[in-house]
N, CA and C of each residue as an Amber inpcrd file, in Angstrom:
protein
   732
 168.6290000   6.9200000  30.6070000 168.0340000   5.8340000  31.4180000
 167.0660000   4.7600000  30.6430000 166.5130000   5.4350000  29.6540000
 165.6340000   4.5070000  28.9370000 166.2350000   3.6460000  27.7340000
 167.2340000   4.1300000  27.5030000 167.8580000   3.3230000  26.4780000
 167.9110000   3.8740000  24.8650000 167.1540000   5.4950000  25.0180000
 166.8620000   6.0850000  23.6620000 168.3250000   6.4350000  23.1300000
 168.1360000   7.0610000  21.8790000 169.4400000   7.3880000  21.2980000
 170.0700000   8.5730000  21.9240000 171.6110000   8.7250000  22.2510000
 171.9460000   9.6080000  23.0880000 171.7530000  11.1290000  22.2310000
 171.6140000  12.2980000  22.9960000 171.5800000  13.5350000  22.6140000
 172.9960000  14.2510000  22.7630000 173.1090000  15.1630000  22.0150000
 173.8140000  16.3330000  22.2140000 173.8060000  16.9730000  23.5000000
 174.8830000  16.9480000  24.0750000 174.9370000  17.5590000  25.2480000
 174.5310000  19.2220000  25.3800000 173.9150000  19.7730000  26.5540000
 173.6650000  21.4860000  26.2810000 175.0410000  21.7500000  26.9280000
 175.5290000  20.9920000  27.7390000 176.7240000  21.6650000  28.8530000
 177.9780000  21.9760000  27.8820000 178.9320000  22.9920000  28.3060000
 178.9110000  23.7170000  29.4980000 177.8540000  24.8790000  29.5740000
 177.5600000  25.3080000  30.9980000 176.6310000  26.4030000  31.1070000
 177.3770000  27.3940000  31.4100000 177.4000000  28.7320000  31.0800000
 178.0840000  29.8130000  31.4550000 177.4640000  31.2050000  31.8500000
 177.7650000  31.4450000  32.6900000 177.2470000  33.1690000  33.3570000
 178.4450000  33.8800000  33.1070000 177.9890000  34.9140000  32.4130000
 178.8530000  35.6780000  31.6500000 178.5930000  37.3110000  32.4270000
 179.2920000  37.7930000  33.7750000 179.0260000  39.0280000  34.7510000
 177.5610000  39.3300000  34.5450000 176.8500000  38.4690000  35.1060000
 175.5370000  38.5140000  35.3260000 175.0820000  39.3110000  36.6690000
 174.1580000  40.3090000  36.3050000 173.9140000  41.1850000  37.4060000
 172.2250000  41.0250000  37.4580000 171.6590000  41.1530000  38.6600000
 170.3200000  40.9590000  38.9050000 169.7480000  42.1170000  39.8900000
 169.0510000  42.8710000  39.5020000 168.6220000  43.9800000  40.3230000
 166.8720000  43.6770000  40.6150000 166.4250000  44.0660000  41.9000000
 165.1550000  44.1980000  42.0700000 164.6820000  45.1530000  43.0650000
 163.6320000  45.8350000  42.9890000 163.1280000  46.8030000  43.8860000
 164.0720000  47.7350000  44.3570000 164.8570000  48.1750000  43.2650000
 166.1910000  49.3730000  43.4320000 167.0390000  48.8170000  43.9670000
 167.3070000  47.2760000  44.1410000 168.4760000  46.7190000  44.7710000
 169.2910000  45.9830000  43.9980000 170.4260000  46.1100000  43.9190000
 171.4090000  45.0660000  43.1400000 171.6370000  43.8690000  44.1100000
 171.0700000  42.8500000  43.6120000 171.1810000  41.2060000  44.2350000
 172.4100000  40.7360000  43.8090000 172.5450000  40.4120000  42.6750000
 173.7390000  39.9340000  42.2760000 174.8060000  40.8820000  41.4370000
 176.1370000  40.6470000  41.7250000 176.8590000  41.7040000  41.0640000
 177.9550000  40.8170000  40.4540000 177.9010000  41.1950000  39.0890000
 178.9650000  40.4940000  38.0900000 179.3060000  39.0370000  38.2670000
 178.3070000  38.1270000  38.3590000 178.5150000  37.0200000  38.7660000
 179.1020000  36.1950000  37.5100000 180.0260000  35.5540000  37.5630000
 180.4740000  34.7040000  36.1930000 181.2580000  33.4870000  36.5600000
 180.7350000  32.3030000  36.1890000 181.1740000  31.0770000  36.4030000
 180.8400000  30.1080000  35.0150000 181.6400000  28.6330000  35.0680000
 181.3030000  28.1610000  33.8580000 181.0670000  26.7590000  34.6930000
 180.0190000  26.0170000  34.3040000 179.9890000  24.6610000  34.9190000
 179.8120000  23.5040000  33.7890000 180.5470000  22.5080000  34.0300000
 180.7100000  21.6590000  32.8510000 180.0030000  20.3160000  33.5080000
 179.9810000  19.4000000  32.3700000 179.2400000  17.9000000  32.8540000
 179.8980000  17.4060000  33.9410000 179.6560000  16.3890000  34.6160000
 180.3260000  15.4760000  35.3960000 179.9530000  15.9600000  36.9980000
 180.8720000  16.7660000  37.3100000 181.2060000  16.9720000  39.1030000
 179.8940000  17.7060000  39.4680000 179.3390000  17.1330000  40.7160000
 178.1900000  17.8040000  41.4070000 178.6960000  19.3990000  41.7890000
 178.0950000  20.3520000  41.3590000 178.6840000  21.6320000  41.6130000
 177.5010000  22.2000000  42.8880000 178.0940000  22.4390000  43.9560000
 177.4510000  22.9070000  45.2100000 177.2700000  24.3330000  44.9660000
 176.3830000  25.2820000  45.1820000 176.4660000  26.7460000  45.4400000
 176.2680000  26.6440000  46.9630000 177.1510000  27.3910000  47.2370000
 177.3180000  27.3240000  49.0360000 177.3760000  28.7180000  49.6400000
 176.8380000  29.2380000  50.4710000 176.7390000  30.1320000  50.7130000
 175.7570000  30.5530000  52.2020000 175.8100000  31.7930000  53.1160000
 174.8650000  32.1160000  54.0890000 173.7990000  32.4170000  53.6080000
 172.5570000  32.5940000  54.1470000 171.0530000  32.8490000  53.7970000
 171.4260000  34.2170000  53.0350000 170.7980000  34.6170000  52.2400000
 170.6500000  36.0120000  51.6840000 171.8680000  36.1680000  50.7940000
 172.6010000  35.1310000  50.4330000 173.7800000  35.6310000  49.4270000
 173.4480000  35.3750000  48.1280000 172.6020000  34.9820000  47.7470000
 172.3590000  34.7100000  46.5000000 172.1430000  33.5010000  45.5570000
 172.0100000  32.4350000  46.5090000 172.2070000  30.8450000  46.1260000
 171.1450000  31.0540000  45.2440000 170.0300000  30.8320000  45.6670000
 168.5390000  30.7430000  45.0470000 168.5480000  31.5740000  43.7060000
 168.7110000  32.4840000  43.8300000 168.5580000  33.5980000  42.7010000
 169.5960000  33.1360000  41.6250000 170.7890000  32.7370000  41.9130000
 171.6970000  32.3130000  40.9380000 170.8370000  31.2600000  40.5830000
 170.4880000  30.0960000  41.1040000 169.7200000  28.7990000  40.4720000
 168.8780000  29.1370000  39.5000000 167.8060000  29.9400000  39.6520000
 166.5190000  30.3230000  39.1160000 167.3290000  31.0690000  37.9210000
 168.4200000  31.8510000  37.7300000 168.7990000  32.5730000  36.6600000
 169.3930000  31.1710000  35.7840000 169.9700000  30.4280000  36.1890000
 170.6470000  29.1490000  35.6080000 169.4400000  28.4700000  34.8170000
 168.5870000  28.5390000  35.5090000 167.4280000  27.3930000  35.1120000
 166.1870000  28.1970000  34.0590000 166.6140000  29.6770000  33.9930000
 165.8400000  30.1060000  33.2310000 164.3700000  30.8960000  33.4720000
 164.3520000  30.7350000  34.8590000 163.2000000  31.0370000  35.5520000
 163.0490000  32.6500000  35.9080000 164.2960000  33.3400000  35.8390000
 164.4340000  34.9600000  35.7800000 165.5940000  35.1500000  34.7740000
 165.2430000  36.4510000  34.3420000 166.3680000  37.0030000  33.0750000
 167.2410000  38.1220000  34.0510000 168.6920000  38.3270000  33.6370000
 169.6230000  38.8990000  34.5060000 168.7850000  40.2340000  34.0770000
 169.5790000  41.2330000  34.9430000 169.5200000  42.6520000  34.4140000
 170.3390000  43.2350000  33.6500000 171.6950000  42.3270000  33.5120000
 172.6020000  42.4180000  32.9630000 173.3560000  41.3470000  32.7110000
 174.2030000  41.0210000  31.6550000 175.2310000  40.0380000  31.4480000
 174.0590000  38.8180000  30.7300000 175.1720000  37.8600000  30.4760000
 174.1940000  36.7830000  29.9980000 174.5200000  35.1900000  30.5810000
 173.2770000  34.2030000  30.5050000 173.3220000  33.0120000  30.6290000
 173.2530000  32.1960000  29.6230000 174.2750000  31.5290000  29.3330000
 174.7270000  30.6440000  27.6750000 174.5960000  29.4240000  27.9790000
 173.9840000  28.3830000  27.1450000 174.3130000  26.8690000  27.2360000
 175.2970000  26.9690000  25.6400000 176.4170000  26.3760000  26.1020000
 177.5860000  26.2700000  24.7730000 177.5920000  24.9910000  24.3910000
 176.8090000  24.0080000  24.8640000 177.0720000  22.5440000  24.3430000
 176.5510000  22.4320000  22.8760000 177.0560000  21.5000000  22.1250000
 176.0590000  20.9800000  20.5280000 174.7480000  21.1500000  20.8940000
 174.2450000  20.5750000  22.1100000 172.7870000  20.5310000  22.0140000
 172.1580000  21.6200000  22.7910000 172.6770000  22.9970000  22.4730000
 171.8750000  24.0290000  23.3580000 170.7380000  24.6440000  22.8560000
 170.4960000  24.2760000  21.8660000 169.1000000  24.3780000  21.1180000
 167.7800000  23.7840000  21.7600000 168.3600000  22.7430000  22.3950000
 167.2810000  22.2160000  23.4260000 167.3580000  22.1420000  24.6210000
 167.9980000  23.3740000  25.2180000 168.3180000  23.2610000  26.6060000
 167.0610000  23.2620000  27.4230000 165.9090000  24.0830000  27.0410000
 164.6080000  24.0160000  27.5940000 164.1320000  22.8510000  27.9930000
 164.4090000  21.7550000  27.3530000 163.7380000  20.2400000  27.5280000
 164.9570000  19.4090000  28.2130000 166.0970000  19.9230000  28.7620000
 167.2340000  19.0500000  28.9060000 167.7030000  19.3710000  30.1220000
 166.9010000  20.4260000  31.0980000 166.9190000  20.9280000  32.3800000
 165.6550000  20.7560000  33.0290000 165.9490000  20.6550000  34.2010000
 164.8210000  20.5020000  35.1500000 165.1220000  20.8020000  36.7880000
 164.0400000  21.2370000  37.5420000 164.4780000  21.9760000  39.0350000
 163.4160000  21.4030000  40.0150000 164.0550000  21.1880000  41.0740000
 163.3710000  20.6000000  42.1660000 163.5630000  21.9440000  43.5060000
 162.4200000  22.5650000  43.7170000 162.3590000  23.4700000  44.6250000
 162.1650000  22.7500000  46.0290000 162.5210000  23.5270000  47.1790000
 162.6700000  23.5060000  48.5870000 161.0980000  22.9250000  49.0560000
 160.2740000  23.3160000  48.3530000 158.7050000  22.9740000  48.8600000
 157.9750000  22.6630000  47.3800000 158.3100000  21.5650000  46.8600000
 157.6680000  21.2570000  45.6530000 155.9660000  21.1670000  45.8180000
 155.4410000  21.4870000  44.8970000 154.1680000  21.3260000  44.8620000
 153.5230000  19.9070000  44.3830000 152.8520000  19.2740000  45.1550000
 152.1920000  17.8430000  44.7210000 150.9480000  18.0570000  44.1630000
 150.5380000  17.2500000  42.9190000 149.2830000  17.2380000  42.5750000
 148.3910000  16.5970000  43.2830000 147.2800000  16.5910000  43.2780000
 146.0500000  15.7480000  43.8530000 145.7590000  14.4250000  43.4220000
 146.9010000  13.7950000  43.4450000 146.7350000  12.4190000  42.7950000
 147.8260000  11.3910000  43.2190000 147.9350000  10.1740000  43.0110000
 148.8280000   9.2690000  43.4360000 150.3410000   9.8540000  43.1720000
 151.2560000   9.0090000  43.9440000 152.9760000   9.2820000  43.9140000
 153.0380000   8.8120000  42.3170000 152.5140000   8.0370000  41.6320000
 152.9460000   7.4240000  40.5520000 152.1610000   8.2930000  39.3400000
 151.0420000   8.8430000  39.4530000 150.4710000   9.6970000  38.6260000
 150.9870000  10.9780000  38.5920000 151.5830000  11.5220000  39.6650000
 152.4530000  12.7310000  39.7850000 153.6970000  12.5540000  38.8030000
 154.1240000  11.2320000  38.6740000 155.5560000  11.1890000  38.2620000
 154.8570000  11.2270000  36.1810000 153.8280000  10.2160000  36.0550000
 153.3320000  10.1010000  34.9280000 152.6950000  11.5330000  34.4000000
 152.3020000  12.5500000  34.9700000 151.8070000  13.7490000  34.4380000
 152.7630000  14.3450000  33.7250000 153.9140000  14.4890000  33.9800000
 155.0290000  15.2160000  33.2380000 155.3790000  14.5260000  31.9750000
 155.3640000  13.1830000  32.2120000 155.5740000  12.1990000  31.1680000
 154.7640000  12.4250000  29.9270000 153.4740000  12.5090000  30.0840000
 152.4240000  12.6860000  29.2250000 152.4000000  13.8350000  28.8460000
 152.5950000  14.8250000  29.5520000 153.0220000  16.3390000  28.6820000
 154.1590000  16.3400000  27.4620000 154.9820000  15.3490000  27.9010000
 156.3370000  15.3020000  26.9550000 155.8990000  14.5910000  25.4930000
 154.5520000  13.9260000  25.8600000 154.1360000  12.8120000  24.8020000
 155.1220000  11.5530000  24.8100000 155.4040000  11.1030000  26.1690000
 156.0700000   9.6540000  25.9180000 154.9810000   8.6190000  26.1630000
 155.3710000   7.6080000  25.2450000 154.2620000   6.5470000  25.0850000
 153.9620000   6.0090000  26.3220000 152.8390000   5.4050000  26.2620000
 152.1540000   4.6310000  27.5820000 153.2320000   3.8230000  28.2110000
 153.7240000   2.8140000  27.3620000 154.3820000   1.6710000  28.1100000
 155.8280000   2.3620000  28.6180000 156.2660000   3.3720000  28.0150000
 157.5090000   3.6700000  28.2480000 157.4660000   4.6190000  29.5680000
 156.0970000   5.1120000  29.6980000 155.7870000   6.0080000  30.9370000
 155.8570000   4.8500000  32.2610000 154.9780000   3.7780000  32.0100000
 155.0660000   3.0110000  32.8390000 156.2630000   2.4320000  33.4070000
 157.3100000   2.1930000  32.5080000 158.6870000   1.6920000  32.8310000
 159.4790000   2.7340000  33.4520000 159.3180000   3.9440000  32.9340000
 159.9170000   5.0180000  33.9700000 159.5540000   5.0190000  35.2340000
 158.3100000   5.1250000  35.1690000 157.4630000   5.2860000  36.7160000
 158.2370000   4.4620000  37.3620000 158.0170000   3.2030000  37.2900000
 158.4580000   2.2070000  38.1200000 160.0960000   2.2650000  38.4250000
 160.7690000   2.5620000  37.7640000 162.1720000   2.6910000  37.8840000
 162.6840000   3.5500000  38.6440000 162.2930000   4.7470000  38.2690000
 162.5520000   5.9230000  39.3690000 161.7320000   5.9500000  40.7110000
 160.4910000   5.7400000  40.9110000 160.2670000   5.3900000  42.1650000
 161.0550000   4.2820000  43.0560000 161.4070000   3.0990000  42.3830000
 162.1920000   2.2370000  42.7710000 163.5470000   2.7150000  43.3940000
 163.7620000   3.4710000  42.9110000 165.5330000   3.8870000  42.9510000
 165.5600000   5.0210000  43.8540000 164.2520000   5.7010000  44.1350000
 164.1280000   6.6840000  45.5870000 163.3420000   6.3170000  46.5510000
 163.2170000   4.7210000  46.4610000 162.6420000   4.4460000  47.5300000
 161.1690000   4.4650000  47.9940000 160.3710000   4.5750000  46.5910000
 158.9830000   4.7970000  46.8680000 158.1610000   3.8560000  46.0320000
 158.7490000   2.7150000  45.6240000 157.8090000   1.7350000  45.1040000
 156.7760000   1.2450000  45.7740000 156.9090000   1.1810000  46.7170000
 155.4560000   0.5470000  47.7180000 154.6840000   1.8290000  48.1310000
 155.1130000   2.9570000  47.9170000 154.2370000   3.8390000  48.1110000
 153.4900000   4.5980000  46.5390000 153.3680000   3.8580000  45.4710000
 153.1170000   4.4950000  44.1480000 151.6720000   4.8720000  44.1940000
 150.6890000   3.9680000  44.9660000 149.4270000   4.4190000  44.8280000
 148.9460000   5.2980000  45.7740000 149.7140000   5.8900000  46.8160000
 149.3460000   6.5570000  48.1810000 149.2110000   7.7110000  47.2990000
 148.4300000   8.8030000  47.9110000 148.3240000  10.0330000  47.4110000
 149.0150000  10.6620000  47.8270000 149.6940000  11.6230000  46.7250000
 151.4030000  12.2310000  46.9970000 151.2330000  13.1990000  48.3700000
 149.8940000  13.9680000  48.6940000 149.7720000  14.9510000  49.6440000
 149.7620000  14.1150000  51.0810000 149.6880000  12.9950000  51.0780000
 149.6370000  12.0920000  52.4570000 150.9690000  11.7340000  52.6350000
 152.0380000  11.8960000  51.8280000 153.4820000  11.3990000  51.9340000
 154.0660000  12.4040000  52.9180000 154.8670000  11.9690000  53.7060000
 155.6670000  12.6280000  54.8540000 156.8180000  13.7330000  53.7000000
 157.1240000  14.9360000  54.2260000 157.8670000  15.8240000  53.8160000
 159.2920000  15.1980000  53.1340000 159.8810000  14.4520000  53.7100000
 160.9950000  13.6860000  52.8070000 160.4950000  13.0440000  51.7580000
 159.5260000  12.0880000  52.1310000 159.1020000  11.3230000  50.8470000
 158.5280000  12.1670000  49.6250000 157.9330000  13.4150000  49.8130000
 157.4810000  14.3020000  48.9470000 158.6450000  14.6700000  48.2800000
 159.7480000  15.3460000  48.8840000 160.9400000  15.6990000  48.0620000
 161.4260000  14.6360000  47.5210000 161.4100000  13.1560000  47.9260000
 162.1050000  12.2200000  46.9960000 161.2730000  12.0940000  45.5360000
 160.1060000  12.3610000  45.9250000 158.8130000  12.3300000  44.8420000
 159.1620000  13.1890000  43.5810000 159.4300000  14.3550000  44.2280000
 159.7160000  15.4770000  43.4080000 160.8740000  14.9510000  42.4810000
 161.8440000  14.7260000  43.2480000 163.1320000  14.1640000  42.4070000
 162.9050000  13.2980000  41.4490000 161.9180000  12.1910000  41.7050000
 161.7020000  11.0640000  40.8320000 160.9230000  11.8270000  39.5170000
 160.1550000  12.9670000  39.8080000 159.0840000  13.4280000  38.8900000
 160.3510000  14.0360000  38.0140000 161.0470000  14.5550000  38.3390000
 161.7410000  15.3590000  37.4830000 162.7230000  14.2990000  36.5080000
 163.3330000  13.6250000  37.5400000 164.2460000  12.4150000  36.7140000
 163.7600000  11.8780000  35.9210000 162.3580000  11.2670000  35.9050000
 161.8480000  10.4550000  34.9930000 161.7250000  11.2910000  33.5950000
 161.9520000  12.3590000  33.4840000 162.0250000  13.4890000  32.1510000
 163.0780000  13.3660000  31.6690000 164.1530000  12.7210000  32.3020000
 165.6370000  12.4500000  31.7850000 166.4080000  13.9070000  31.3860000
 166.4230000  14.6130000  32.4820000 167.2750000  15.6940000  32.0570000
 168.4480000  15.6570000  32.1550000 169.2290000  16.7560000  31.4870000
 170.6790000  16.4070000  31.2340000 171.3070000  17.2630000  32.7350000
 170.7470000  18.0020000  33.2360000 170.9200000  19.0810000  34.3220000
 169.8750000  19.1680000  35.2480000 170.0770000  18.9490000  36.4180000
 169.0480000  19.3060000  37.4660000 169.5710000  19.9230000  38.6810000
 168.5970000  20.9300000  38.5890000 168.8550000  21.9950000  39.5870000
 168.1970000  21.5820000  40.7450000 168.6980000  21.5930000  41.9430000
 168.1360000  21.4020000  43.4950000 168.4340000  22.6290000  44.4260000
 167.2990000  23.1130000  44.6490000 167.2990000  24.5240000  45.5760000
 166.8830000  24.1470000  46.8230000 168.0730000  23.9920000  47.6360000
 168.1180000  23.4980000  48.9350000 167.0080000  22.3150000  49.3500000
 167.4030000  21.3740000  48.7650000 166.4290000  20.0260000  48.8430000
 166.2030000  19.5180000  50.1900000 167.2640000  19.4780000  50.8290000
 166.9220000  19.0110000  52.2590000 166.9470000  19.9340000  53.4620000
 166.3430000  21.1650000  53.1140000 166.4170000  22.2330000  54.1900000
 165.3850000  22.1410000  55.3950000 164.1350000  21.2680000  54.8860000
 163.3820000  20.9880000  55.7810000 163.0650000  19.5880000  56.3080000
 164.0740000  19.0880000  56.3090000 164.0200000  17.2220000  56.3130000
 164.9590000  16.9890000  57.6680000 164.5430000  16.0830000  58.3080000
 165.3700000  15.3920000  59.6740000 166.6220000  14.8830000  58.9450000
 167.2970000  14.2090000  59.9250000 168.8370000  13.6640000  59.2800000
 168.4770000  12.6660000  58.2950000 167.6160000  11.6170000  58.9300000
 167.0420000  10.3730000  58.1150000 166.8640000  10.6000000  56.8210000
 165.8120000  11.6340000  56.6960000 165.1620000  11.8950000  55.2580000
 166.2050000  12.5180000  54.5770000 166.9110000  13.3560000  55.3730000
 167.9520000  14.1670000  54.4910000 168.8460000  13.0940000  53.6250000
 169.5560000  11.9970000  54.6960000 170.2340000  10.7440000  53.9720000
 169.7820000  10.1140000  53.0000000 168.5030000  10.0370000  53.1530000
 167.5210000   9.2970000  52.1480000 167.6210000  10.0600000  50.8350000
 167.1880000  11.1250000  50.8140000 167.6170000  12.1070000  49.7480000
 168.7790000  12.2230000  48.9430000 169.5640000  12.5520000  49.8680000
 171.2410000  12.6390000  49.3050000 171.5010000  11.4830000  48.4290000
 170.8560000  10.2090000  49.0610000 171.3280000   8.8520000  48.4930000
 170.6460000   8.8960000  46.9380000 169.3690000   9.1930000  47.0490000
 168.4450000   9.2800000  45.8150000 169.2120000  10.4660000  45.1900000
 169.7130000  11.6130000  45.2330000 170.3930000  12.4400000  44.3180000
 171.5340000  11.7620000  43.9660000 172.4100000  11.0190000  44.6430000
 173.5910000  10.3670000  44.0280000 173.1780000   9.4480000  42.8770000
 172.0110000   8.8420000  43.0910000 171.6430000   7.7450000  41.9390000
 171.2540000   8.5320000  40.7900000 170.6360000   9.6620000  40.9090000
 170.5770000  10.5770000  39.5540000 171.5960000  10.8770000  39.1570000
 172.9410000  11.2850000  40.0290000 174.0660000  11.7490000  39.1600000
 174.5730000  10.4350000  38.5660000 174.7140000   9.0020000  39.2770000
 175.3250000   8.1040000  38.5700000 174.6450000   7.7070000  37.3260000
 173.3250000   7.9550000  37.2170000 172.5950000   7.7420000  35.9120000
 173.0870000   8.8360000  34.7040000 173.9380000   9.7090000  35.2310000
 174.6500000  10.7600000  34.1070000 173.9920000  12.1530000  34.0790000
 173.0040000  12.3500000  35.0980000 172.8460000  13.7990000  35.3300000
 173.7580000  14.6240000  35.8540000 173.6480000  16.0260000  35.5440000
 174.6760000  17.0590000  36.1200000 173.5770000  17.6170000  36.7490000
 174.2850000  17.4890000  38.4810000 173.7480000  17.9830000  39.5320000
 174.0390000  19.7030000  39.9890000 173.0460000  20.3910000  40.0460000
 173.7170000  21.6520000  40.5990000 172.7080000  21.8190000  41.6500000
 173.2770000  22.0010000  42.8250000 172.2750000  22.1470000  44.1730000
 172.8000000  23.4550000  45.0330000 172.1820000  23.9360000  45.6990000
 172.2380000  25.0950000  46.6540000 172.1520000  24.7280000  47.6680000
 172.9330000  25.1260000  48.8750000 172.7560000  24.6780000  50.3570000
 173.4310000  25.7010000  51.1260000 173.1050000  26.0570000  52.2510000
 173.9820000  26.5840000  53.5290000 174.6670000  25.8500000  54.4550000
 174.1990000  24.5650000  54.2830000 174.4670000  23.3300000  55.2510000
 176.0570000  22.8180000  54.9380000 177.1360000  23.0390000  55.7090000
 178.3620000  22.6730000  55.5940000 178.5220000  21.2640000  55.3370000
 177.8640000  20.4400000  56.3050000 178.0490000  18.9800000  56.1850000
 177.2720000  18.5910000  55.1040000 176.1970000  18.9410000  54.5070000
 175.8400000  18.5500000  53.4790000 176.7610000  18.7050000  52.2010000
 177.2130000  19.9040000  52.1160000 178.2600000  20.3470000  50.9620000
 179.2790000  19.5160000  51.0460000 179.9520000  19.0100000  52.3250000
 181.2100000  18.3350000  52.2190000 180.6650000  16.9110000  51.5540000
 179.5050000  16.4940000  52.0500000 179.1320000  15.0700000  51.5490000
 178.8050000  15.1470000  50.1380000 178.5270000  15.8800000  49.5080000
 177.6710000  16.2080000  47.9630000 178.6160000  16.7310000  47.1120000
 179.2610000  17.5810000  47.3460000 180.0550000  18.4290000  46.4230000
 181.2680000  17.9250000  46.1200000 181.3910000  17.9950000  44.5240000
 182.8850000  17.5360000  43.9280000 183.4460000  19.1280000  43.5480000
 182.6080000  20.3340000  43.3830000 183.0370000  21.2930000  43.3120000
 182.2250000  22.4840000  44.1850000 182.7140000  23.6360000  44.7420000
 181.9020000  24.3110000  45.1840000 182.1160000  25.7920000  44.7350000
 181.0590000  26.5670000  44.7100000 180.7870000  27.7770000  44.1290000
 180.2540000  28.4270000  45.4640000 181.2300000  29.3280000  46.0400000
 180.7900000  30.1620000  47.2670000 180.4480000  31.6920000  46.9580000
 179.2440000  32.0260000  47.3990000 178.5270000  32.9920000  47.2350000
 178.5810000  33.9300000  48.3180000 178.8330000  35.3100000  48.7060000
 178.6350000  35.9230000  49.6720000 178.3950000  37.4700000  49.2650000
 177.2010000  37.9940000  49.8010000 176.4760000  39.4150000  49.3080000
 176.1780000  39.5070000  47.9820000 175.9390000  38.5700000  47.4260000
 175.4320000  38.5410000  45.8670000 176.6240000  38.5350000  44.7410000
 177.8740000  38.1220000  45.5030000 179.2070000  37.9420000  44.5350000
 179.3420000  36.3390000  44.7620000 180.3960000  36.2220000  43.4640000
 181.1110000  34.6840000  43.6040000 182.2350000  35.0700000  43.8500000
 182.4420000  34.5920000  45.1850000 183.9670000  34.6810000  45.9240000
 184.8130000  33.7210000  45.3590000 184.6940000  32.5230000  45.0470000
 185.4870000  31.4120000  44.6060000 184.6000000  30.1210000  44.0760000
 185.3040000  29.6600000  43.1990000 184.8640000  28.4340000  42.4680000
 185.8560000  27.3580000  42.5510000 185.8530000  26.3010000  43.3010000
 186.9520000  25.7470000  43.8190000 186.5700000  24.0660000  43.8540000
 187.4320000  23.1490000  43.4330000 187.2410000  21.9440000  43.7410000
 186.5530000  21.8210000  45.5640000 186.1200000  20.8970000  45.8360000
 185.4830000  20.8170000  47.1410000 186.7670000  20.5450000  48.0410000
 187.5050000  19.6100000  47.8260000 188.6700000  19.3070000  48.7930000
 189.3630000  20.3760000  49.1360000 189.8150000  21.4430000  48.3340000
 190.4930000  22.3690000  48.2010000 189.9070000  23.5050000  48.7970000
 188.3910000  23.6090000  48.4550000 187.2810000  24.7690000  49.3340000
 187.5610000  24.5490000  50.9250000 187.4460000  23.2360000  51.3880000
 187.2130000  22.9190000  52.8440000 188.4400000  22.8720000  53.4050000
 189.7510000  22.7500000  52.6580000 190.9840000  22.8090000  53.1890000
 191.5740000  23.9140000  53.1880000 191.6200000  24.7580000  52.0410000
 192.3600000  25.7650000  51.9030000 191.3920000  26.7470000  51.2570000
 190.5260000  27.4650000  51.7160000 189.5970000  28.2990000  51.1620000
 190.3330000  29.5660000  50.8280000 190.0290000  30.4970000  49.5990000
 191.2110000  31.3960000  49.0790000 190.5250000  32.8600000  49.5270000
 189.6050000  32.7700000  50.1110000 189.1710000  34.3380000  50.4730000
 188.5550000  34.1450000  51.9740000 189.0180000  35.6050000  52.5560000
 188.4760000  35.7190000  54.0650000 186.9960000  35.3130000  54.1990000
 186.0110000  35.6180000  53.0480000 184.5430000  35.4850000  53.4220000
 184.3800000  33.9210000  53.5210000 185.2550000  32.8550000  52.7970000
 185.1350000  31.5420000  52.8960000 185.5670000  31.2250000  53.9800000
 186.6020000  31.6300000  54.4350000 187.2800000  31.1430000  55.8510000
 186.2780000  31.3630000  56.9800000 185.8910000  32.6950000  57.0290000
 185.0850000  32.9940000  57.9870000 183.6180000  31.9090000  58.0220000
 183.0770000  32.1390000  56.7390000 181.8530000  31.2030000  56.5420000
 182.2340000  29.4800000  57.4590000 183.2820000  29.0730000  56.8430000
 183.6680000  27.8400000  57.5210000 183.9230000  27.8140000  58.9530000
 184.5160000  29.0770000  59.4490000 184.7180000  28.5650000  60.8520000
 183.3730000  29.1850000  61.8480000 182.3740000  29.4760000  60.9950000
 181.1060000  29.8870000  61.8140000 181.0510000  31.5220000  61.9880000
 181.8720000  32.2890000  61.3990000 181.7910000  33.5780000  61.7340000
 181.0800000  34.5080000  60.6360000 180.6130000  35.4800000  60.9200000
 180.0710000  36.4550000  60.1500000 180.7300000  37.8120000  59.9040000
 181.0540000  37.9030000  58.7810000 181.8230000  39.3670000  58.4730000
 180.6870000  40.3800000  58.1040000 181.1210000  41.7110000  58.3600000
 180.3630000  42.7410000  57.9220000 180.2430000  42.8790000  56.5790000
């Protein structure tokens, strides 16, 4: 985004037979997949299927009980600074929208002029330029979510994890957020997002990773998943049914 020298990619990201247990329960069962640069990867499934848990393991917020989460690209050594995450209910700092973006850039040691350029660029791209000086906590829910997206995008991550980013949004705010996510994708950032919303998955996904009961049932190109799902669980989910 800033025209800086290109850095080596941290991708692909590989999960190898990942298990996660908590409270005496196994919540993820031998989950294994590989994420490459480029396509928007949507982790889809019913509530409680393990989508958010999988995303947190990918981002490094949780450690698997068994198995491994590995970055295999030539830039894997700087993976911690090459990824970012936007949560369903992001926390806003008690300062302006622009200052919320600036905060993370200052922590990264970005020079003042470059910070200003990035702030202007990302706020404009997500449709918040006119609200740059407004206190972030006075923004609408949809505006806060776009600000959270801008705040992470300004850090120029190679991979951006989005956890049900539009779950609390009305249709108009959801569309605005999806447009902003596409701009981040078009800027070269790998998008990995969770949703249980079939319509959103159809609009956003290039590939679908379908989870059910803590198990990865399939990883499939989106058109194939929606037209010819491979598993009974995926077919039932697409038809609005619930399997025991």
